[in-house]
Amino acid sequence: MKKFEIDHEKVSSTKLRNLIGKGRFADIPSYLGSYFESQGTIDSEDNQHVIVTLSEAFLRPPPGVYLIEINTEGNVLEGIAHQIMDGSFQGSWHLHFNDSLHLKGKKIHIKWKSKCIKKSKQ
């Protein structure tokens, strides 16, 4: 395959993995033409909050807060995601939406849209 460059910078899987590893999802569309996407399964839900486990087949974002979009069964919703690092869902992701959801046990498709915002320690 011929070398692919953007602004004299080689576009490679290593470059994309580094962007994902740094939580720089807003930069990815300029390289891929679309946002980075992953899949997960909803473990629990409570009104507008859901806990999701990401598929191990995808790279995982570093801890932080992200703007996301989910797609499940034709429904598309924007929300906020942050990683849970304590309790029984350690390593899972907490998603918050403005609308009530009824998705427990369903697979979702997540589009990671924003740069990582580090959570403040309280």
Coordinates of N, CA, C and O in Angstrom, one line a residue:
M1 N 0.8 -1.2 0.0 CA 0.0 0.0 0.0 C 0.9 1.2 0.0 O 1.9 1.3 0.7
K2 N 0.5 2.2 -0.8 CA 1.2 3.5 -0.9 C 1.1 4.3 0.4 O 0.1 4.2 1.1
K3 N 2.2 5.0 0.8 CA 2.2 5.8 2.0 C 1.2 6.9 1.9 O 1.0 7.5 0.9
F4 N 0.4 7.1 3.0 CA -0.6 8.1 3.1 C -0.2 9.1 4.1 O 0.1 8.8 5.2
E5 N -0.2 10.4 3.7 CA 0.2 11.5 4.6 C -0.9 12.6 4.6 O -1.6 12.8 3.7
I6 N -0.9 13.2 5.8 CA -1.8 14.4 5.9 C -0.8 15.5 6.5 O -0.2 15.3 7.6
D7 N -0.7 16.6 5.9 CA 0.2 17.7 6.3 C 1.6 17.2 6.5 O 2.2 17.5 7.6
H8 N 2.1 16.4 5.6 CA 3.4 15.8 5.6 C 3.7 14.9 6.8 O 4.8 14.7 7.2
E9 N 2.6 14.4 7.4 CA 2.8 13.4 8.5 C 2.1 12.1 8.1 O 1.0 12.0 7.6
K10 N 2.9 11.0 8.2 CA 2.4 9.7 7.8 C 1.2 9.3 8.7 O 1.3 9.4 9.9
V11 N 0.2 8.8 8.1 CA -1.0 8.3 8.8 C -0.8 6.8 8.9 O -0.6 6.1 7.9
S12 N -0.7 6.3 10.1 CA -0.5 4.9 10.3 C -1.3 4.4 11.5 O -1.9 5.2 12.3
S13 N -1.4 3.1 11.7 CA -2.1 2.5 12.8 C -1.4 2.9 14.1 O -2.1 3.1 15.1
T14 N -0.1 3.1 14.1 CA 0.6 3.5 15.3 C 0.2 4.9 15.7 O -0.1 5.2 16.9
K15 N 0.1 5.8 14.7 CA -0.4 7.2 14.9 C -1.8 7.2 15.5 O -2.1 7.9 16.5
L16 N -2.7 6.4 15.0 CA -4.0 6.3 15.5 C -4.1 5.7 16.9 O -4.9 6.2 17.7
R17 N -3.3 4.7 17.1 CA -3.3 4.1 18.5 C -2.8 5.1 19.5 O -3.3 5.2 20.6
N18 N -1.8 5.9 19.1 CA -1.3 7.0 20.0 C -2.3 8.0 20.3 O -2.5 8.5 21.4
L19 N -3.1 8.5 19.3 CA -4.2 9.4 19.5 C -5.2 8.9 20.5 O -5.7 9.6 21.4
I20 N -5.6 7.6 20.3 CA -6.6 7.0 21.1 C -6.0 6.9 22.6 O -6.7 7.2 23.5
G21 N -4.8 6.5 22.7 CA -4.2 6.3 24.0 C -4.1 7.6 24.8 O -4.0 7.6 26.0
K22 N -4.0 8.7 24.0 CA -4.0 10.1 24.7 C -5.4 10.7 24.8 O -5.5 11.8 25.3
G23 N -6.4 10.0 24.4 CA -7.8 10.5 24.5 C -8.0 11.6 23.5 O -8.9 12.4 23.8
R24 N -7.3 11.7 22.4 CA -7.5 12.8 21.5 C -8.4 12.4 20.3 O -8.1 12.4 19.2
F25 N -9.7 12.1 20.7 CA -10.6 11.6 19.7 C -11.1 12.7 18.7 O -11.5 12.4 17.6
A26 N -11.0 13.9 19.1 CA -11.4 15.0 18.2 C -10.5 15.1 17.0 O -10.8 15.7 16.0
D27 N -9.2 14.6 17.2 CA -8.3 14.7 16.1 C -8.4 13.5 15.1 O -7.9 13.6 14.0
I28 N -9.1 12.5 15.5 CA -9.1 11.3 14.6 C -9.9 11.4 13.3 O -9.4 10.9 12.3
P29 N -11.0 12.2 13.2 CA -11.6 12.3 11.9 C -10.8 12.9 10.8 O -10.9 12.5 9.7
S30 N -9.8 13.7 11.2 CA -8.9 14.2 10.1 C -8.0 13.1 9.5 O -7.6 13.3 8.4
Y31 N -7.8 12.0 10.2 CA -7.0 10.9 9.7 C -7.9 9.8 9.1 O -7.5 9.2 8.1
L32 N -9.0 9.5 9.8 CA -9.9 8.4 9.4 C -11.0 8.8 8.5 O -11.6 8.0 7.8
G33 N -11.4 10.1 8.6 CA -12.6 10.5 7.9 C -13.9 10.3 8.7 O -15.0 10.7 8.3
S34 N -13.8 9.8 9.9 CA -14.9 9.6 10.8 C -14.3 9.4 12.2 O -13.1 9.3 12.4
Y35 N -15.2 9.5 13.2 CA -14.7 9.3 14.6 C -14.4 7.9 14.9 O -14.8 7.0 14.3
F36 N -13.5 7.7 15.9 CA -13.2 6.3 16.4 C -14.5 5.8 17.0 O -15.2 6.4 17.8
E37 N -14.8 4.5 16.8 CA -16.0 3.8 17.3 C -15.6 2.5 18.0 O -14.6 1.9 17.6
S38 N -16.3 2.2 19.0 CA -16.1 0.9 19.7 C -17.5 0.4 20.1 O -18.5 1.0 19.8
Q39 N -17.5 -0.8 20.6 CA -18.7 -1.5 21.0 C -18.7 -1.9 22.5 O -17.6 -2.1 23.0
G40 N -19.8 -2.0 23.1 CA -19.9 -2.5 24.4 C -21.3 -3.0 24.8 O -22.2 -3.0 23.9
T41 N -21.4 -3.5 26.0 CA -22.7 -4.1 26.4 C -23.1 -3.4 27.7 O -22.3 -3.2 28.6
I42 N -24.3 -3.0 27.8 CA -24.8 -2.3 29.0 C -25.1 -3.3 30.1 O -25.8 -4.3 29.9
D43 N -24.4 -3.0 31.2 CA -24.4 -3.9 32.4 C -25.6 -3.6 33.3 O -26.2 -4.4 34.0
S44 N -25.8 -2.3 33.5 CA -26.9 -1.8 34.4 C -27.4 -0.4 34.0 O -26.6 0.3 33.2
E45 N -28.5 0.0 34.4 CA -29.0 1.3 34.0 C -29.9 1.8 35.1 O -30.5 1.1 35.9
D46 N -30.0 3.1 35.2 CA -30.9 3.8 36.2 C -31.2 5.2 35.6 O -30.5 6.1 35.6
N47 N -32.4 5.2 35.0 CA -32.9 6.4 34.3 C -31.9 6.8 33.2 O -31.8 6.2 32.2
Q48 N -31.2 8.0 33.4 CA -30.4 8.5 32.4 C -28.9 8.0 32.5 O -28.1 8.4 31.7
H49 N -28.6 7.1 33.5 CA -27.3 6.6 33.7 C -27.2 5.2 33.3 O -28.1 4.4 33.7
V50 N -26.1 4.8 32.6 CA -25.9 3.4 32.3 C -24.5 3.1 32.6 O -23.6 3.9 32.5
I51 N -24.2 1.8 32.9 CA -22.9 1.3 33.1 C -22.6 0.3 31.9 O -23.4 -0.5 31.7
V52 N -21.5 0.5 31.2 CA -21.2 -0.3 30.0 C -19.8 -0.9 30.1 O -18.9 -0.2 30.6
T53 N -19.7 -2.1 29.7 CA -18.4 -2.7 29.5 C -18.0 -2.7 28.1 O -18.8 -3.2 27.2
L54 N -16.8 -2.2 27.8 CA -16.4 -2.1 26.4 C -15.9 -3.4 25.9 O -15.3 -4.2 26.7
S55 N -16.1 -3.7 24.6 CA -15.5 -4.9 24.0 C -14.0 -4.9 24.1 O -13.4 -3.8 23.8
E56 N -13.4 -6.0 24.4 CA -11.9 -6.1 24.4 C -11.3 -6.1 23.0 O -10.1 -6.0 22.9
A57 N -12.1 -6.1 22.0 CA -11.6 -6.1 20.6 C -11.2 -4.7 20.2 O -10.6 -4.5 19.2
F58 N -11.6 -3.7 21.0 CA -11.3 -2.3 20.7 C -10.3 -1.7 21.7 O -10.3 -2.1 22.9
L59 N -9.5 -0.7 21.2 CA -8.6 0.0 22.2 C -9.5 0.8 23.1 O -10.6 1.2 22.8
R60 N -9.1 0.9 24.4 CA -9.9 1.6 25.4 C -9.3 3.0 25.6 O -8.1 3.1 25.7
P61 N -10.1 3.9 25.8 CA -9.7 5.3 26.1 C -9.1 5.4 27.5 O -9.4 4.6 28.3
P62 N -8.2 6.3 27.7 CA -7.7 6.5 29.0 C -8.8 7.2 29.9 O -9.7 7.7 29.4
P63 N -8.7 7.0 31.2 CA -9.7 7.6 32.1 C -9.8 9.1 31.8 O -8.9 9.8 31.5
G64 N -11.0 9.6 31.9 CA -11.4 11.0 31.6 C -12.8 11.1 31.3 O -13.6 10.2 31.5
V65 N -13.2 12.3 30.8 CA -14.6 12.5 30.5 C -14.6 12.9 29.0 O -13.8 13.6 28.5
Y66 N -15.6 12.2 28.3 CA -15.7 12.4 26.8 C -17.1 12.6 26.4 O -18.1 12.1 27.0
L67 N -17.3 13.4 25.3 CA -18.6 13.5 24.6 C -18.7 12.3 23.7 O -17.7 12.0 23.0
I68 N -19.8 11.6 23.8 CA -20.0 10.4 23.0 C -21.3 10.4 22.3 O -22.2 11.2 22.6
E69 N -21.5 9.5 21.4 CA -22.8 9.2 20.7 C -22.9 7.7 20.7 O -22.0 7.0 20.4
I70 N -24.1 7.2 21.1 CA -24.4 5.8 21.0 C -25.4 5.5 20.0 O -26.3 6.3 19.7
N71 N -25.3 4.3 19.4 CA -26.3 3.9 18.4 C -26.7 2.5 18.8 O -25.8 1.6 19.0
T72 N -28.0 2.3 19.1 CA -28.5 0.9 19.4 C -29.9 0.8 18.8 O -30.7 1.6 19.0
E73 N -30.0 -0.2 18.0 CA -31.3 -0.5 17.4 C -31.9 0.7 16.7 O -33.1 1.0 16.8
G74 N -31.0 1.4 16.0 CA -31.5 2.6 15.2 C -31.6 3.9 16.0 O -31.9 4.9 15.4
N75 N -31.5 3.8 17.3 CA -31.6 5.1 18.1 C -30.2 5.7 18.3 O -29.3 4.9 18.6
V76 N -30.1 7.0 18.1 CA -28.8 7.7 18.2 C -29.0 8.7 19.3 O -29.9 9.5 19.3
L77 N -28.1 8.6 20.4 CA -28.2 9.6 21.5 C -26.8 10.1 21.8 O -25.8 9.3 21.8
E78 N -26.7 11.4 22.1 CA -25.4 12.0 22.6 C -25.4 11.9 24.1 O -26.4 12.0 24.8
G79 N -24.2 11.7 24.6 CA -24.1 11.7 26.1 C -22.6 11.9 26.5 O -21.8 12.3 25.7
I80 N -22.4 11.7 27.8 CA -21.1 11.9 28.4 C -20.6 10.6 28.9 O -21.4 9.8 29.5
A81 N -19.3 10.3 28.8 CA -18.8 9.0 29.3 C -17.6 9.3 30.2 O -16.8 10.2 29.9
H82 N -17.5 8.6 31.3 CA -16.3 8.6 32.1 C -16.1 7.2 32.7 O -17.1 6.4 33.0
Q83 N -14.9 6.9 33.0 CA -14.5 5.5 33.5 C -14.8 5.4 35.0 O -14.5 6.3 35.7
I84 N -15.3 4.3 35.4 CA -15.5 4.0 36.8 C -14.3 3.2 37.3 O -14.0 2.1 36.7
M85 N -13.7 3.6 38.3 CA -12.5 3.0 38.8 C -12.7 2.3 40.2 O -11.7 2.0 40.9
D86 N -13.9 2.2 40.7 CA -14.1 1.6 42.0 C -15.4 0.8 42.0 O -16.2 0.9 41.1
G87 N -15.6 0.0 43.0 CA -16.8 -0.8 43.2 C -16.9 -2.0 42.3 O -15.9 -2.4 41.7
S88 N -18.0 -2.6 42.1 CA -18.2 -3.8 41.4 C -18.1 -3.7 39.9 O -17.9 -4.6 39.1
F89 N -18.1 -2.4 39.4 CA -18.0 -2.2 37.9 C -16.6 -1.6 37.6 O -16.5 -0.8 36.6
Q90 N -15.6 -1.9 38.3 CA -14.3 -1.4 38.1 C -13.8 -1.6 36.7 O -13.9 -2.7 36.1
G91 N -13.4 -0.5 36.1 CA -12.9 -0.5 34.7 C -14.0 -0.4 33.7 O -13.8 -0.3 32.5
S92 N -15.3 -0.3 34.1 CA -16.4 -0.1 33.2 C -16.6 1.4 33.0 O -15.9 2.2 33.6
W93 N -17.5 1.8 32.1 CA -17.7 3.2 31.8 C -19.1 3.6 32.2 O -20.1 2.8 32.0
H94 N -19.2 4.7 32.8 CA -20.5 5.3 33.2 C -20.9 6.3 32.1 O -20.2 7.2 31.8
L95 N -22.1 6.1 31.5 CA -22.6 7.0 30.5 C -23.8 7.7 31.0 O -24.6 7.2 31.8
H96 N -23.9 9.0 30.7 CA -25.0 9.8 31.1 C -25.7 10.5 29.9 O -25.0 11.0 29.0
F97 N -27.0 10.4 29.9 CA -27.8 10.9 28.8 C -28.9 11.8 29.3 O -29.3 11.7 30.4
N98 N -29.4 12.7 28.5 CA -30.6 13.6 28.9 C -31.9 12.8 28.9 O -32.8 13.2 29.6
D99 N -32.0 11.7 28.1 CA -33.2 11.0 28.0 C -33.1 9.7 28.8 O -32.0 9.1 29.0
S100 N -34.2 9.2 29.3 CA -34.3 7.9 30.0 C -34.0 6.8 28.9 O -34.5 6.9 27.8
L101 N -33.3 5.8 29.4 CA -33.0 4.7 28.5 C -33.5 3.4 29.1 O -33.6 3.2 30.3
H102 N -33.7 2.4 28.2 CA -34.1 1.1 28.6 C -33.3 0.1 27.8 O -33.8 -0.5 26.8
L103 N -32.0 0.0 28.1 CA -31.1 -0.8 27.2 C -30.3 -1.9 27.9 O -29.5 -2.5 27.3
K104 N -30.7 -2.2 29.2 CA -29.9 -3.2 29.9 C -29.7 -4.5 29.1 O -30.7 -5.0 28.6
G105 N -28.5 -5.0 29.1 CA -28.2 -6.2 28.4 C -28.0 -6.1 26.9 O -27.6 -7.0 26.2
K106 N -28.2 -4.9 26.3 CA -28.1 -4.7 24.9 C -26.7 -4.2 24.5 O -26.0 -3.6 25.3
K107 N -26.3 -4.6 23.3 CA -25.0 -4.1 22.8 C -25.2 -2.7 22.2 O -26.3 -2.4 21.6
I108 N -24.2 -1.9 22.4 CA -24.3 -0.5 21.8 C -23.0 -0.3 21.0 O -22.0 -0.9 21.2
H109 N -23.1 0.7 20.1 CA -22.0 1.2 19.3 C -21.7 2.6 19.8 O -22.6 3.4 19.9
I110 N -20.5 2.8 20.2 CA -20.1 4.1 20.8 C -19.2 4.9 19.8 O -18.2 4.3 19.3
K111 N -19.5 6.1 19.6 CA -18.7 7.0 18.8 C -18.1 8.0 19.7 O -18.8 8.8 20.4
W112 N -16.7 8.0 19.9 CA -16.0 8.8 20.8 C -15.7 10.1 20.1 O -15.0 10.1 19.1
K113 N -16.2 11.3 20.6 CA -16.2 12.5 19.8 C -15.3 13.6 20.3 O -14.9 14.5 19.6
S114 N -15.0 13.6 21.6 CA -14.2 14.8 22.2 C -12.9 14.4 22.7 O -12.6 13.2 22.9
K115 N -12.1 15.4 22.9 CA -10.8 15.2 23.6 C -11.1 14.9 25.0 O -12.1 15.2 25.6
C116 N -10.1 14.2 25.6 CA -10.3 13.8 27.0 C -10.2 15.0 27.9 O -9.4 15.9 27.7
I117 N -11.1 15.1 28.8 CA -11.1 16.1 29.9 C -10.8 15.4 31.2 O -11.6 14.5 31.6
K118 N -9.7 15.7 31.8 CA -9.3 15.0 33.0 C -10.3 15.4 34.1 O -10.7 16.5 34.3
K119 N -10.7 14.3 34.8 CA -11.7 14.5 35.9 C -10.9 15.2 37.1 O -9.8 14.8 37.4
S120 N -11.6 16.1 37.8 CA -10.9 16.7 38.9 C -11.1 15.8 40.1 O -12.1 15.1 40.2
K121 N -10.1 15.8 41.0 CA -10.2 14.9 42.2 C -11.0 15.7 43.3 O -10.7 16.8 43.6
Q122 N -12.0 15.0 43.8 CA -12.9 15.7 44.8 C -12.6 15.1 46.2 O -12.4 14.0 46.4

